[in-house]
């Protein structure tokens, strides 16, 4: 219900209104500035070509594909793992047991770790330890195959970073499944597993998709976790395997803004790349939101 | 505490006590529930009647902190015995909740839920169970054209009858009903009461109700609970005309509760 603003309310209404306008306009200003700076560079070629001439010309197609693949690998790891963890915490343990409290503490702590620490951890654990040992197991004749930065390790490192978001969001959606729905299922003679599969999971599905959306939003803009674990300075080819390195829009931007010999020469590309990154994360978000809406609609048909 | 009558008891509780944490919900309830009859549990809020109902299909034990002593026998078998699987028990002892609560799925899927758990996979067999269950509750002619549409689009009374059909599709011997008509209008309530009357030829019904007129209308046996204890149980007409205990008389005549 919408209430009319009465006389005494206007200071609060004004303040909250201005705050909202400021928030929205910031995104607008950033987008417009990026669009203005990158306008001359944005073209079809920019979208479908690889960088050339020492990355001062050409496009960012490999970075677009790399970003999408990275987000995909990340989601495929983080969403199932986080969902399973949330089910365990919410469905298979007493809600306030010591063990669960400890789990929650660790998950909160995980959420507070700086992204660069995840990056270094990924390098040490995934690339060197897991990858290195996989190579030893597979024989070293062909040189390192898994023991180097690649798409898989970068995706898994990114998944670690986004895991807390997934767990917390899925848990909330499990809490929202009414107790009556579970009891009805039990009263019909369903086992716990059958109840989880047939009643709880379908009702929690939109929540799981929300978790995926939030994970993508959290992960797609991060550069630090992938710097050492898979992102490449320059690879004109599209990655064809999980063991390939890849370009990524955020990292590409970072490289051109800080590692280039002539930063001014690539200003257009930088603006356009940043704008594209905004559009891409926005589009990923939007598609997940639409998917969730479709699932909700199907349940009510 | 044995209701007179020549009917063999289907369910017997012996000195049943249930507590949730520090709270005692039932204290030493011994009750015999006759087969193929309607037994109502009445009493003021918090008297333990819903707890007693939920003991009969072992639903209380899903609540953390629940503790039980005493025995419950169905057809002479202790339902807490080591050889009794609670999921098996709940297929024999179905339950209808106060608020109609179809799953957010189609009408068909709702009724098919129980049979599928029992391993019924064949399409023809499912169709048959669903049609006969919906016929029993008088819903078939109203919904046969749109079995695939959402159960949530049905009216409140239809939803509650759908829930009864869903419980019947499992083929229970006992049906527990927790105030099944409180949320319904008089016409829908009447239909549920008629249905209860028809069902008792095939199942034993135990029902909790706050509505004393309803209790008098539909039941054969009435049990009155007060503060977790069974005060008195007898044939309904005896209970309502000449109760033995002063608490029962006070409640029935509306002096408290």
XYZ file of C-alpha atoms in Angstrom, chain B residues 18-171:
154
model
C 4.789 -36.028 25.104
C 6.892 -33.004 25.958
C 8.662 -30.381 23.889
C 11.720 -29.237 25.812
C 10.393 -28.115 29.195
C 6.773 -27.970 28.068
C 4.574 -30.982 28.790
C 1.965 -31.285 26.056
C 0.427 -34.670 26.914
C 0.367 -36.424 30.283
C -0.498 -40.072 30.557
C -3.168 -40.294 27.873
C -4.765 -43.735 27.505
C -7.379 -43.804 24.770
C -9.012 -46.445 22.585
C -10.034 -45.325 19.116
C -12.554 -47.584 17.368
C -12.015 -48.695 13.769
C -14.187 -47.340 10.939
C -15.650 -44.674 13.177
C -15.096 -40.948 13.507
C -13.415 -39.952 16.751
C -13.119 -36.249 17.561
C -10.669 -34.720 19.985
C -12.011 -31.593 21.635
C -10.732 -29.220 24.303
C -9.542 -25.659 24.783
C -6.486 -24.326 22.884
C -3.248 -25.801 24.158
C -4.921 -28.858 25.680
C -2.744 -31.227 23.641
C -5.269 -32.466 21.100
C -3.105 -31.625 18.075
C -0.077 -33.175 19.793
C -2.088 -36.351 20.360
C -3.131 -36.365 16.703
C 0.450 -35.854 15.509
C 1.649 -38.664 17.775
C -0.417 -41.174 15.852
C 1.670 -40.815 12.669
C 4.919 -40.033 14.544
C 5.062 -36.510 13.139
C 6.019 -35.006 16.514
C 9.380 -36.686 16.444
C 10.417 -34.408 13.561
C 10.198 -31.431 15.946
C 13.545 -30.857 17.698
C 13.294 -31.353 21.456
C 10.242 -33.620 21.324
C 10.208 -36.456 23.860
C 7.706 -39.260 24.292
C 6.960 -41.991 26.815
C 4.177 -44.556 26.662
C 2.945 -46.738 23.826
C 0.724 -46.445 20.777
C -0.692 -49.591 19.227
C -2.292 -49.759 15.812
C -3.922 -53.131 15.120
C -2.061 -54.371 18.171
C 1.393 -53.399 16.874
C 3.505 -50.871 18.778
C 4.233 -48.132 16.191
C 7.518 -47.168 17.850
C 8.784 -50.717 17.569
C 12.171 -51.279 15.947
C 10.661 -53.045 12.929
C 8.303 -50.133 12.131
C 9.538 -47.719 9.480
C 7.972 -44.278 10.138
C 7.558 -43.618 6.411
C 5.657 -46.914 6.062
C 3.538 -45.975 9.069
C 2.675 -42.597 7.559
C 1.429 -44.267 4.390
C -1.033 -46.243 6.535
C -1.912 -43.227 8.674
C -2.634 -40.227 6.450
C -3.019 -36.654 7.617
C -5.001 -33.555 6.634
C -3.786 -30.223 7.952
C -5.722 -27.227 9.170
C -4.693 -24.979 6.309
C -5.195 -26.572 2.923
C -1.713 -26.834 1.536
C -1.399 -28.210 -1.982
C 2.131 -28.280 -3.368
C 2.701 -25.447 -5.874
C 2.212 -27.899 -8.724
C -0.612 -29.138 -10.914
C -3.689 -30.904 -9.560
C -2.456 -34.126 -11.134
C 1.029 -33.877 -9.632
C -0.419 -33.248 -6.181
C -2.475 -36.421 -6.129
C 0.278 -38.412 -7.853
C 2.813 -37.493 -5.146
C 2.008 -40.346 -2.751
C 1.554 -43.130 -5.320
C 4.852 -42.147 -6.959
C 6.586 -42.515 -3.574
C 5.124 -45.993 -3.438
C 6.824 -46.735 -6.731
C 3.807 -46.474 -9.013
C 5.331 -45.498 -12.350
C 2.890 -46.683 -14.993
C 0.868 -43.900 -16.525
C -2.348 -45.890 -16.692
C -2.106 -46.926 -13.045
C -1.444 -43.335 -11.930
C -4.355 -42.037 -14.004
C -6.617 -44.586 -12.397
C -5.595 -43.799 -8.801
C -5.931 -40.090 -9.451
C -9.378 -40.387 -10.974
C -10.728 -42.628 -8.216
C -9.237 -40.433 -5.438
C -10.699 -37.291 -6.977
C -14.062 -39.023 -7.414
C -14.200 -39.992 -3.739
C -13.813 -36.380 -2.654
C -16.291 -35.199 -5.303
C -13.721 -33.148 -7.169
C -13.449 -35.177 -10.357
C -16.268 -33.528 -12.279
C -15.045 -30.067 -11.255
C -11.407 -30.510 -12.308
C -11.283 -33.318 -14.904
C -10.810 -30.820 -17.726
C -7.794 -29.098 -16.188
C -5.797 -31.639 -14.225
C -2.621 -30.000 -15.513
C -3.378 -26.531 -14.184
C -2.130 -25.234 -10.849
C -3.702 -26.622 -7.712
C -3.341 -23.161 -6.193
C -5.975 -21.799 -8.579
C -8.675 -23.866 -6.851
C -10.963 -22.376 -4.192
C -10.225 -22.995 -0.503
C -12.788 -25.747 -0.196
C -11.609 -27.424 -3.398
C -7.998 -27.220 -2.193
C -8.896 -28.960 1.063
C -10.748 -31.704 -0.807
C -7.720 -32.025 -3.102
C -5.542 -32.515 -0.010
C -7.895 -35.258 1.163
C -7.699 -36.901 -2.277
C -3.900 -36.643 -2.118
C -3.906 -38.418 1.247
C -6.394 -41.063 0.046
C -4.323 -41.845 -3.041
C -1.743 -43.497 -0.786
C -4.443 -45.890 0.460
